[in-house]
Amino acid sequence: MKKRIFLYIIFTTLVSGVISSCTKLDEEVFSEVLPNKFNPTEKDLPSILAPTYASLRTVMCGWQGYFDLQEEAADCIITPVRPNGWDDAGTYRRMHQHTWSTQEYQPFNTWQNAYSSITKCNMVLSQIEDGSLKLGAVKDAAVAELRAVRAFAYYLLLDNHGNVPIVINFKDVSLPKQNTRTEVYAFVVKELNEVMPVLSEDETNTYGRMNKWSAKALLAKIYLNSQVYIGTPEFEKCIKESDDIINSNKYQLANNYSDVFTYTNQTSKEIIFAIPYDEIYGRGNQIHLKTLDPLSQGVYQMTAQPWGGNCAVPQFIDTYDIDDSRMKDSWIQGPQINPSTGQIAITYTKFVPGMGGTDGIVAAGNQGFRIGKYVIKPNATGDMDNDFPFLRYGDVLMMKAEALLRTNKPDDAAQIVTEIRKRAFRANPSKAIVTGADLVKGSTYQYGLQAPDGKVADVNGGADIVFGRFLDELGWEFAAEAHRRQDLIRFGVFQTKKWFNHAPHPQAQTRTLFPIPQGELAKNPNLKQNSGY
Amino acid sequence: MNYRDWEGIFLRTGQKRLTIRADLNHAMFNDKLKTNIQVINRTTSSNQSGADGYAYRQAMIRNPTDQVKDDAGQWMERAVYFYDNPLSRIQEETRDNTFREMRISGSLVYRPVKDLSLKLMASNVQNSNLYGASTTFQHVNTTKSKLNGTAERSTYSNNENLMELTANYTKSIGGHNFTALAGYSWQDAIYQSFEVSNFNFPTDAYSWNDLDAGAALKDGKADMDSFKSKWQLAGFFGRLTYNWKEKYLFMASVRREGSSKFGVNNQWGTFPAASVGWRMSKENFMQGIPAISDLKFRAGYGETGTIANDPYMSQSSYRFTFDEGAFINGQWVQGFVPSRNFNPDLRWERKKEYNVGLDFGLLNNRLTGSVDYYTRDVEDLLYRFPVPVPPYLIDNMFINAGTMRNSGFEALLSVKAIDGARIKWTTNLTYSSNKNKLANLSNEQFDVTTEFFDAGYTGEPIQATTHRVKVGGPIGQFFVLKSVGVDDNGKWLVENEDGQVIPIAESDADDRQYYGNGIPKYLMGWNNSFQISNFDLQINIRGAFGHDVLNMQRMYYENPINKGYNALKTAYDPVYGKQLNADLVYVSHYIEKGDYIKIDNITLGYTVPKSLIKGVNNLRVYVSGLNLFTITGYKGLDPEGVSYSGDFTFAPGIEHRDTYPTTRTFTAGLNVSF
């Protein structure tokens, strides 16, 4: 009996002990930071701001990102079918022919990352507002910068998708309501103007961030395109913002064109707003991988194998003046030597037979000039060090020139264009000079469909393009800088001309806006598709 | 103690396993207290070299007439995208893994009185894994990618505790039989991991044994990481059963379980179950029917809960990461971001099942079997659903949303067809069918309005999703362009959304349609066992019917377009009567009927009569074959289509391009006991 009592005691103790101590479930966190373990202050501000810029890095030069969205829909860059693939269910062909679906990745990626940046800005702004993030003296500057980053992201949406919801309140988790392109335009302009007095005027410590000058350059860009966005021209305002930047004397044209794009370009005095990249800390610039053939790996002694995809449209290459040094600075062409063997690894030729995919055409690995503007560092990894210059001084000058040209001051415009051309024609300075009369001419781009043998068969030319010569200047100066789609739309070429394997879409005007991504429509019934889709 | 040493199918692969098991039982106090301690120690060492699915792919696509080594004796490599020498991958990479596990479990059973048993069970499982991988200077990582040798080391450990206390009471009074069970259980686990990689070594002699000698980690180009997580699970449970003369049977149970993986207000869930049974064969009026030896009807309802796979999904926590970092004030800083879209209300996924069934035995139980019908609703489905940005920070969120409905029928028939003294034949037939659909995708708390989501992925270079799950539709449907022909130029003709035939070049994503389903409509099994004097024979056959399989190998290799790569012999066979001249693409042509019957196993044995050899208790020799024969119209390797390792729940029925053939195994063996 004693034994039995003893055993009962053991059991009861065990049972009661266990039950009282082991109903408390506590999820202990080790590899994450709990809010009560971290009280952010002023010194943490860089880490708190950083994510709002990180989304821009993801989309700008990333896989099927903003760069592809702007270039592959335009007349300078194509991704034809190659021996190792690159049909990718026809997506590059659809980008080229403006037959993209509502589920195409390129416009979706821009939408997604722009809104990612916007939502992160909204989150931090709400934390500042409700006091959970205490910033002291730097509060106003931080709020202004966050609103400017948010405006930048909305600008991407204004330009590409147009009719998008304006969301500014992080705490409201209801499904957003759609706004019109005109409303988005007014919002971005209002935000930039409101924060302008508070934004930093210092241009060196704010590299890669929104300061007063990047906000002004962005405004100038929006005003230059306002005819497209809202139907009202704003060229005087564009000139005003450009002049503010010019007169500040903060920026200048780089002596060497390549310095603006090389792997040490963070020191360039020409860059106003860059998306910084780094092969270690800020990965994602993979322009070199997408453009180079795998055989070029040895030429640059790269640690990553390139994928061999996009290249220049031969008709665009034909527009260059033979003495224009930007032709060599922008495009990799001809024989490529492997420095360790001294042998020619590959020879890039201008000719590209076609987009392929529908007609059995496959572009050979060496066909088409490759994007060489972003100078490839020897021993490059899969991620480039080159920062992506989104707004630069040369751009501001050319925006002003275009606004002058379009407000009947072609000679003033020509002076600026000549200034820009000077560094491209060092060997032959007389060729740098252009006149107002030149700028009002048409384009030399031989628009028309290219046959597989390289002949431009179905010619519709460029002579009839109003200020076509100025469009050519934009092409030469800003090739492969993700400008071309916007420029083509402003000059009416996007909607009307044929190039390479592209003919105008039957509803061409509707293609100046990308569709609202199908997946977003499915997630948010408040959204209506853009017209024509 | 058990030791096994396998040699792998690929060169330089294999596995060694040592298992040591010890059991200690002790009874005290007139057998009222029984104790048991069991220790199992297992060590598994495996060598994988560079032999993986990718190496197999390289072997498939390699130009078969190319040299293995060049004239200088080096591996022949070509600067072609995703095209490496498969042998150099296997020979120049080493991957070794050692997994050690120690399981200790103990139990105490105490029976203070005849009808009551109290049991305490506790166990601890500790395992650790150590992995090393390296490539030599002759690997493409160095010959092509200039990495000068790569090496990595990673390790993880798990420590899992389980404790369970149960009290079981059994009582019979007359024809009334009761059992009552009550219990409590506790489980917790801690996982920790650490990994480092490096490259740019001065020599490849170190393998992974001097990671410090590489330069890449110091240059910031190589990676290092560590992680720790913990979860806990507690439960109380009770069960009551009652039957009257085993004629009327009742059962009711309830579990109350708590998991640390859910939000603080939703950690606990209650899961009841109940069933009734009627053994009709025990009724008096049945006694006059001797052919029916057993007949029982059953009906039941039960709820069970499913826990989130990963811990922390309900935490409102943040992380620092360079992925979200930026260049601020002249230097790169880590970004500080929420770890996920916050969902502190994460709760149990609930499975509610109704079933009715019938068990029977006829002719003295020579013919036995059962039939069952069930419906199973999975509510508050735990899944990573797409959500809009904004209002949410990122575009997916782990939430409870949606209901998945399953219903099915199962039947089992077992016949002792011949039951003689010298000859015995038992045959078992099983049949099951299952239907499922996604009934809805909604959540009262979050505005999830998605009517479908896509799952499955083809991989490069086709790059398309393979399946679509639509609200109201069955799970497992392929979503694809339906190919209906090939034109004179060798281009695919597909059906557009209006059902018209158009060239594929004019199609877009909106023309994709539902086509076939990767989940079998029904499964059948047929197992036979024969005994003829001293010979025994087992034959196991099974089959699945009514499903489709995406044959990725045909999609990638049955196409002559890519002259750089090797292709299947069938690549030049006409497709819809025409020669194909088109790029690789995901179309319905590659989705095939997957019906199959497999002879899984045949074993023939002979038992030597006892009297034959002195001192030997039992002596049996046998031969056995596994995966012997498949009858199917499917053209690929395995019509089960289970090799896709992605989202198997929502993208079933894919035979991955890197699958290598299932092995057929023959075994000859000898069992002796003395």
Coordinates of N, CA and C in Angstrom, one line a residue, chain A residues 3-4 7-8 11 14-15 18-19 22-35 38 46-51 53-54 57 63 81 83-85 87-89 93 101-103 111-112 115-116 119-120 123 127 167 170 172-176 205 207 209 276-283 294-295 297 301-303 305-307 357-360 381 520 522-525, chain B residues 29 32-33 79-82 110 112 118-120 144-147 163 165 184 186 219-221 227-230 232-234 236 258-261 267-268 311-312 314-318 320 322-329 332-340 386-393 395 447 449-450 452 461-463 468 491 505 508-510 512 562 581 583-584:
Chain A
K3 N 3.8 1.5 -1.2 CA 4.4 1.7 -2.5 C 3.4 2.4 -3.5
R4 N 2.1 2.0 -3.3 CA 1.1 2.5 -4.2 C 0.9 4.0 -4.0
L7 N 3.8 5.9 -5.5 CA 3.7 6.0 -7.0 C 2.6 7.1 -7.4
Y8 N 1.5 7.1 -6.6 CA 0.4 8.1 -6.9 C 1.0 9.5 -6.8
F11 N 3.1 10.4 -9.7 CA 2.3 10.7 -10.9 C 1.6 12.1 -10.8
L14 N 4.1 14.9 -11.2 CA 4.5 15.0 -12.6 C 3.4 15.7 -13.4
V15 N 2.2 15.1 -13.2 CA 1.1 15.6 -14.0 C 0.8 17.1 -13.7
V18 N 3.8 19.4 -14.8 CA 3.9 19.5 -16.3 C 2.8 20.4 -16.8
I19 N 1.5 20.2 -16.4 CA 0.4 20.9 -16.9 C 0.5 22.4 -16.6
C22 N 3.5 23.9 -18.7 CA 3.6 23.7 -20.2 C 2.4 24.0 -21.0
T23 N 1.6 24.9 -20.6 CA 0.5 25.4 -21.4 C 0.9 26.8 -22.0
K24 N 2.0 27.3 -21.5 CA 2.3 28.7 -21.9 C 3.2 28.6 -23.2
L25 N 2.6 29.0 -24.3 CA 3.3 28.9 -25.6 C 3.9 30.2 -25.8
D26 N 5.2 30.2 -26.1 CA 5.9 31.5 -26.2 C 6.8 31.4 -27.4
E27 N 6.5 32.1 -28.5 CA 7.3 32.1 -29.7 C 8.5 33.0 -29.6
E28 N 9.6 32.3 -29.2 CA 10.8 33.1 -29.0 C 11.4 33.4 -30.3
V29 N 11.8 34.7 -30.5 CA 12.3 35.1 -31.8 C 13.9 35.3 -31.7
F30 N 14.6 34.7 -32.7 CA 16.1 34.8 -32.6 C 16.6 35.5 -33.8
S31 N 16.1 35.3 -35.0 CA 16.8 35.8 -36.2 C 16.0 36.9 -36.8
E32 N 15.1 37.5 -36.0 CA 14.4 38.7 -36.5 C 14.4 39.7 -35.3
V33 N 14.0 41.0 -35.7 CA 14.0 42.0 -34.7 C 12.6 42.3 -34.3
L34 N 12.3 42.2 -33.0 CA 11.0 42.6 -32.5 C 10.9 44.1 -32.2
P35 N 9.8 44.7 -32.5 CA 9.7 46.1 -32.3 C 10.1 46.6 -30.9
F38 N 13.9 47.3 -30.4 CA 14.5 48.3 -31.3 C 13.8 49.6 -31.3
P46 N 19.3 56.3 -42.0 CA 19.7 55.7 -43.3 C 19.1 54.3 -43.6
S47 N 19.1 53.5 -42.6 CA 18.5 52.1 -42.8 C 17.0 52.1 -43.0
I48 N 16.4 53.2 -42.4 CA 14.9 53.3 -42.5 C 14.5 53.8 -43.9
L49 N 15.4 54.7 -44.4 CA 15.1 55.3 -45.8 C 15.5 54.3 -46.9
A50 N 16.5 53.5 -46.6 CA 17.1 52.7 -47.7 C 16.1 51.8 -48.4
P51 N 15.2 51.2 -47.7 CA 14.3 50.3 -48.5 C 13.4 51.0 -49.5
Y53 N 14.4 53.2 -51.5 CA 15.3 53.3 -52.7 C 15.6 51.9 -53.3
A54 N 15.6 50.9 -52.4 CA 16.0 49.5 -52.8 C 15.0 49.0 -53.9
R57 N 16.1 50.1 -57.2 CA 17.3 49.3 -57.7 C 16.8 48.0 -58.3
W63 N 15.8 41.9 -64.0 CA 15.2 41.0 -65.0 C 13.8 41.5 -65.4
V81 N 15.3 36.0 -80.9 CA 15.5 34.5 -80.5 C 16.9 34.2 -80.8
P83 N 20.3 31.1 -80.4 CA 20.4 29.6 -80.4 C 20.2 29.0 -79.0
N84 N 20.4 29.8 -78.0 CA 20.2 29.2 -76.6 C 18.9 29.6 -76.0
G85 N 17.9 30.0 -76.8 CA 16.6 30.3 -76.2 C 16.2 31.8 -76.6
D87 N 13.2 32.9 -76.6 CA 11.8 33.1 -77.1 C 11.0 33.5 -75.9
D88 N 11.2 32.8 -74.8 CA 10.5 33.0 -73.6 C 9.0 33.3 -73.8
A89 N 8.4 32.3 -74.5 CA 7.0 32.4 -74.8 C 6.6 33.7 -75.5
R93 N 9.2 39.5 -78.3 CA 8.5 39.8 -79.6 C 7.3 40.7 -79.4
S101 N 0.5 41.4 -73.5 CA -0.7 41.1 -72.9 C -0.8 41.8 -71.6
T102 N -2.0 41.6 -70.9 CA -2.2 42.2 -69.6 C -1.4 41.5 -68.5
Q103 N -0.8 40.4 -68.9 CA 0.0 39.6 -68.0 C 1.5 39.6 -68.2
W111 N 5.3 48.3 -62.1 CA 4.1 48.5 -61.2 C 4.4 48.1 -59.8
Q112 N 4.9 46.8 -59.7 CA 5.1 46.2 -58.4 C 6.1 46.9 -57.6
Y115 N 5.1 50.6 -56.6 CA 4.2 50.5 -55.4 C 4.9 50.0 -54.2
S116 N 5.9 49.1 -54.4 CA 6.6 48.7 -53.2 C 7.3 49.9 -52.5
T119 N 4.7 52.2 -50.9 CA 4.1 51.6 -49.7 C 5.1 51.7 -48.5
K120 N 6.4 51.5 -48.9 CA 7.4 51.6 -47.8 C 7.5 53.1 -47.4
M123 N 4.6 53.7 -45.1 CA 4.8 53.1 -43.8 C 5.7 54.0 -42.9
Q127 N 4.8 56.1 -39.5 CA 5.6 55.9 -38.2 C 6.1 57.2 -37.7
V167 N -2.2 56.2 -53.3 CA -2.4 55.8 -51.9 C -1.3 56.5 -51.0
F170 N -0.8 54.6 -45.0 CA -0.4 53.2 -44.8 C -1.4 52.4 -43.9
D172 N -4.6 52.6 -43.8 CA -5.8 52.2 -44.4 C -5.6 51.0 -45.3
V173 N -6.1 49.8 -44.8 CA -5.9 48.6 -45.6 C -7.0 48.2 -46.5
S174 N -7.9 49.2 -46.7 CA -9.0 48.9 -47.7 C -8.4 48.9 -49.1
L175 N -9.1 48.3 -50.0 CA -8.6 48.2 -51.4 C -8.6 49.6 -52.0
P176 N -7.4 50.0 -52.6 CA -7.3 51.4 -53.1 C -8.3 51.6 -54.3
N205 N 26.4 64.9 -50.6 CA 26.0 63.9 -49.6 C 24.7 63.2 -49.9
Y207 N 23.9 62.0 -52.9 CA 24.1 61.2 -54.1 C 23.2 59.9 -54.0
R209 N 20.0 59.9 -53.9 CA 18.8 60.2 -53.1 C 18.1 61.4 -53.8
P276 N 22.0 53.8 -57.5 CA 23.3 53.2 -57.3 C 23.3 51.7 -57.3
Y277 N 24.3 51.1 -57.9 CA 24.5 49.6 -57.9 C 25.9 49.3 -57.4
D278 N 26.0 48.1 -56.8 CA 27.3 47.7 -56.4 C 27.4 46.2 -56.5
E279 N 28.6 45.7 -56.9 CA 28.6 44.2 -57.1 C 28.5 43.4 -55.8
I280 N 28.7 44.1 -54.7 CA 28.6 43.4 -53.4 C 27.4 43.8 -52.7
Y281 N 27.2 45.1 -52.4 CA 26.2 45.6 -51.5 C 24.8 45.9 -52.3
G282 N 24.9 46.3 -53.5 CA 23.7 46.7 -54.2 C 23.6 46.0 -55.5
R283 N 23.3 44.7 -55.4 CA 23.3 43.9 -56.6 C 22.0 44.1 -57.4
P294 N 27.6 34.4 -74.4 CA 28.4 33.7 -73.4 C 29.9 33.7 -73.8
L295 N 30.2 33.8 -75.1 CA 31.6 33.8 -75.5 C 32.4 35.1 -75.0
Q297 N 32.4 36.1 -72.1 CA 32.8 35.9 -70.7 C 34.3 36.0 -70.6
Q301 N 36.9 38.4 -68.7 CA 37.3 37.5 -67.6 C 36.3 37.5 -66.5
M302 N 35.0 37.4 -66.9 CA 33.9 37.5 -65.9 C 33.8 36.3 -65.1
T303 N 33.3 36.5 -63.9 CA 33.0 35.3 -63.0 C 31.6 34.8 -63.2
Q305 N 28.5 33.8 -66.2 CA 28.4 33.5 -67.7 C 27.2 34.4 -68.2
P306 N 27.5 35.2 -69.2 CA 26.4 36.1 -69.8 C 25.3 35.2 -70.5
W307 N 24.2 35.8 -70.6 CA 23.0 35.0 -71.2 C 22.8 35.2 -72.7
G357 N 11.1 33.3 -83.8 CA 10.0 32.8 -83.0 C 8.8 32.5 -83.8
T358 N 8.5 33.3 -84.8 CA 7.3 32.9 -85.7 C 7.7 32.5 -87.0
D359 N 8.9 32.7 -87.5 CA 9.3 32.5 -88.8 C 10.5 31.5 -88.9
G360 N 10.9 30.9 -87.8 CA 12.1 30.0 -87.8 C 13.4 30.8 -87.8
T381 N 31.5 40.5 -62.0 CA 30.7 39.4 -61.5 C 29.3 39.5 -62.2
E520 N -3.2 42.3 -60.8 CA -3.6 43.4 -59.9 C -5.2 43.6 -60.0
A522 N -7.2 41.3 -60.7 CA -7.9 40.2 -60.0 C -7.9 40.4 -58.5
K523 N -6.8 41.1 -58.0 CA -6.7 41.3 -56.5 C -7.5 42.5 -56.0
N524 N -7.8 43.4 -56.9 CA -8.5 44.6 -56.5 C -9.6 45.0 -57.5
P525 N -10.8 44.7 -57.2 CA -11.9 44.9 -58.2 C -12.2 46.4 -58.4
Chain B
F29 N 7.0 -4.3 -9.1 CA 5.8 -4.3 -8.3 C 4.8 -5.3 -8.9
K32 N 3.1 -4.2 -12.1 CA 2.2 -3.1 -12.0 C 2.9 -1.9 -12.7
L33 N 4.2 -1.8 -12.6 CA 5.0 -0.7 -13.2 C 5.9 -1.3 -14.2
A79 N 31.7 27.4 -74.7 CA 31.1 28.6 -74.1 C 29.7 28.8 -74.6
V80 N 28.8 27.8 -74.3 CA 27.4 27.8 -74.7 C 26.6 27.9 -73.4
Y81 N 25.6 28.7 -73.4 CA 24.8 29.0 -72.3 C 24.2 27.7 -71.7
F82 N 24.4 27.5 -70.4 CA 23.8 26.3 -69.7 C 24.2 25.0 -70.3
Y110 N 2.0 2.4 -15.5 CA 1.7 2.0 -14.2 C 0.2 1.6 -14.1
P112 N -2.3 0.8 -11.4 CA -2.6 0.7 -10.0 C -3.7 -0.3 -9.7
L118 N -1.8 4.1 -16.4 CA -1.3 5.5 -16.5 C 0.0 5.4 -17.2
K119 N 0.2 6.3 -18.2 CA 1.4 6.1 -19.0 C 2.1 7.5 -19.1
L120 N 3.4 7.5 -18.9 CA 4.2 8.6 -19.2 C 5.2 8.3 -20.2
K144 N 35.4 28.2 -66.6 CA 34.6 29.2 -67.3 C 34.4 30.4 -66.5
S145 N 34.1 30.3 -65.2 CA 33.7 31.4 -64.4 C 34.7 32.1 -63.6
K146 N 36.0 31.6 -63.7 CA 37.1 32.2 -63.1 C 37.0 32.4 -61.5
L147 N 36.3 31.4 -60.9 CA 36.1 31.6 -59.5 C 37.3 31.0 -58.7
M163 N 6.8 14.9 -24.7 CA 6.3 14.3 -23.5 C 4.9 14.1 -23.6
L165 N 1.5 12.3 -21.5 CA 0.9 11.7 -20.3 C -0.4 11.2 -20.6
Y184 N -2.3 14.4 -22.0 CA -1.7 15.7 -22.2 C -0.4 15.5 -23.0
W186 N 3.2 17.5 -24.8 CA 4.0 18.7 -25.0 C 5.1 18.4 -26.0
D219 N 36.7 39.7 -49.6 CA 36.4 40.7 -50.6 C 34.9 41.1 -50.5
G220 N 34.1 40.3 -49.6 CA 32.7 40.6 -49.5 C 31.9 39.9 -50.6
K221 N 32.5 39.0 -51.4 CA 31.8 38.4 -52.5 C 31.2 37.0 -52.1
F227 N 21.1 31.0 -38.5 CA 19.7 31.1 -38.2 C 19.3 30.3 -37.0
K228 N 18.3 30.7 -36.3 CA 17.8 29.9 -35.2 C 16.3 30.1 -35.1
S229 N 15.6 29.0 -34.8 CA 14.2 29.1 -34.7 C 13.7 28.1 -33.6
K230 N 12.5 28.3 -33.1 CA 12.0 27.4 -32.1 C 10.5 27.4 -32.2
Q232 N 6.7 25.4 -30.4 CA 6.2 24.5 -29.3 C 4.8 24.1 -29.7
L233 N 4.4 23.0 -29.2 CA 3.1 22.4 -29.4 C 2.6 21.7 -28.2
A234 N 1.4 22.1 -27.7 CA 0.9 21.5 -26.5 C -0.5 21.0 -26.8
F236 N -4.2 18.8 -25.1 CA -5.0 18.0 -24.1 C -5.9 17.2 -25.0
G258 N -2.5 23.6 -28.8 CA -2.0 25.0 -28.9 C -0.6 24.9 -29.6
S259 N -0.4 25.9 -30.6 CA 0.8 25.9 -31.3 C 1.4 27.3 -31.2
S260 N 2.7 27.4 -30.9 CA 3.3 28.7 -30.8 C 3.4 29.4 -32.2
K261 N 3.1 28.7 -33.2 CA 3.3 29.3 -34.6 C 2.1 30.2 -34.9
Q267 N -3.7 30.8 -30.7 CA -2.8 29.6 -30.5 C -3.5 28.3 -30.3
W268 N -4.7 28.4 -29.6 CA -5.4 27.2 -29.3 C -6.6 26.9 -30.2
P311 N 7.7 28.5 -38.4 CA 7.4 29.4 -37.3 C 7.4 30.9 -37.7
Y312 N 7.0 31.7 -36.8 CA 7.1 33.2 -36.9 C 6.2 33.9 -37.9
S314 N 3.3 34.6 -37.8 CA 2.3 35.6 -37.2 C 3.0 36.7 -36.5
Q315 N 4.3 36.7 -36.5 CA 5.1 37.8 -35.8 C 5.1 39.1 -36.5
S316 N 5.0 40.2 -35.8 CA 5.2 41.5 -36.4 C 6.6 41.9 -36.1
S317 N 7.5 41.4 -36.9 CA 8.9 41.6 -36.6 C 9.6 42.2 -37.8
Y318 N 10.8 42.7 -37.6 CA 11.6 43.4 -38.7 C 12.9 42.7 -38.9
F320 N 17.0 43.4 -40.7 CA 18.0 44.3 -41.5 C 18.6 43.4 -42.6
F322 N 20.8 43.7 -46.6 CA 21.4 44.5 -47.7 C 20.5 44.4 -48.9
D323 N 19.7 43.4 -49.0 CA 18.7 43.3 -50.2 C 17.8 44.6 -50.2
E324 N 17.5 45.1 -49.0 CA 16.7 46.3 -48.9 C 17.5 47.5 -48.6
G325 N 18.8 47.4 -48.8 CA 19.7 48.5 -48.4 C 19.8 49.5 -49.6
A326 N 20.6 50.5 -49.3 CA 20.8 51.5 -50.4 C 22.1 52.3 -50.0
F327 N 22.5 53.1 -51.0 CA 23.7 54.0 -50.9 C 23.2 55.3 -50.2
I328 N 23.5 55.5 -49.0 CA 23.0 56.6 -48.2 C 24.2 57.3 -47.6
N329 N 24.3 58.6 -47.8 CA 25.4 59.4 -47.2 C 26.8 58.8 -47.5
W332 N 27.0 52.2 -48.3 CA 26.0 51.2 -48.4 C 25.5 50.8 -47.0
V333 N 24.2 51.0 -46.7 CA 23.6 50.6 -45.4 C 22.6 49.5 -45.6
Q334 N 22.4 48.7 -44.6 CA 21.3 47.7 -44.6 C 20.0 48.4 -44.5
G335 N 19.0 47.9 -45.2 CA 17.7 48.4 -45.0 C 17.0 47.7 -43.8
F336 N 16.1 48.5 -43.2 CA 15.3 47.9 -42.0 C 13.9 47.8 -42.5
V337 N 13.4 46.6 -42.6 CA 12.1 46.4 -43.1 C 11.3 45.4 -42.3
P338 N 10.0 45.4 -42.4 CA 9.2 44.4 -41.8 C 9.5 43.0 -42.4
S339 N 9.6 42.0 -41.7 CA 9.9 40.7 -42.2 C 8.9 40.1 -43.2
R340 N 7.6 40.6 -43.0 CA 6.5 40.1 -43.8 C 5.3 41.1 -43.7
P386 N -1.6 35.7 -52.9 CA -1.2 37.0 -53.4 C -2.1 38.1 -52.9
V387 N -1.6 39.2 -52.5 CA -2.4 40.4 -52.0 C -1.9 41.6 -52.7
P388 N -2.8 42.6 -52.8 CA -2.4 43.8 -53.6 C -1.4 44.7 -52.8
V389 N -0.5 45.3 -53.5 CA 0.4 46.3 -53.0 C 0.1 47.6 -53.6
P390 N -0.2 48.7 -53.0 CA -0.7 48.8 -51.7 C -2.1 48.2 -51.6
P391 N -2.7 48.0 -50.4 CA -2.3 48.5 -49.1 C -1.2 47.7 -48.5
Y392 N -0.9 46.5 -49.0 CA 0.1 45.7 -48.3 C 1.5 46.0 -48.8
L393 N 2.5 45.7 -48.0 CA 3.8 46.1 -48.2 C 4.4 45.2 -49.3
D395 N 3.7 41.5 -51.9 CA 2.6 41.1 -52.7 C 2.1 39.7 -52.3
D447 N -9.1 41.5 -47.5 CA -9.8 41.6 -48.7 C -9.1 40.8 -49.8
T449 N -9.4 39.0 -52.9 CA -10.5 38.8 -53.9 C -10.0 38.0 -55.1
T450 N -8.8 37.6 -55.0 CA -8.3 36.8 -56.2 C -9.2 35.7 -56.5
F452 N -8.3 33.4 -58.8 CA -7.4 32.3 -59.2 C -6.0 32.6 -58.8
P461 N 14.4 27.6 -70.7 CA 14.1 28.9 -71.2 C 12.7 29.2 -71.5
I462 N 11.8 28.3 -71.2 CA 10.4 28.5 -71.6 C 9.7 29.5 -70.7
Q463 N 10.0 29.4 -69.4 CA 9.5 30.4 -68.4 C 8.1 30.7 -68.5
R468 N -3.2 26.5 -63.0 CA -4.0 27.6 -62.5 C -5.1 27.0 -61.5
K491 N 5.0 25.8 -87.6 CA 4.6 26.6 -86.5 C 3.3 26.0 -85.8
A505 N 1.9 32.6 -83.0 CA 2.5 33.9 -82.9 C 1.4 35.0 -82.6
D508 N -2.0 35.1 -77.2 CA -1.4 35.7 -76.0 C -1.8 35.0 -74.8
A509 N -1.4 35.5 -73.6 CA -1.7 34.8 -72.4 C -3.2 34.6 -72.1
D510 N -4.0 35.4 -72.7 CA -5.4 35.3 -72.5 C -6.0 34.1 -73.2
R512 N -4.8 31.1 -73.1 CA -4.5 29.9 -72.4 C -5.8 29.3 -71.8
N562 N 16.8 23.4 -81.7 CA 18.1 23.8 -81.0 C 19.2 22.8 -81.4
N581 N 9.0 23.2 -86.7 CA 10.1 24.2 -86.8 C 9.8 25.4 -86.0
D583 N 10.1 27.3 -81.8 CA 10.8 27.4 -80.6 C 10.1 26.6 -79.5
L584 N 10.9 26.3 -78.5 CA 10.4 25.6 -77.3 C 9.3 26.4 -76.7

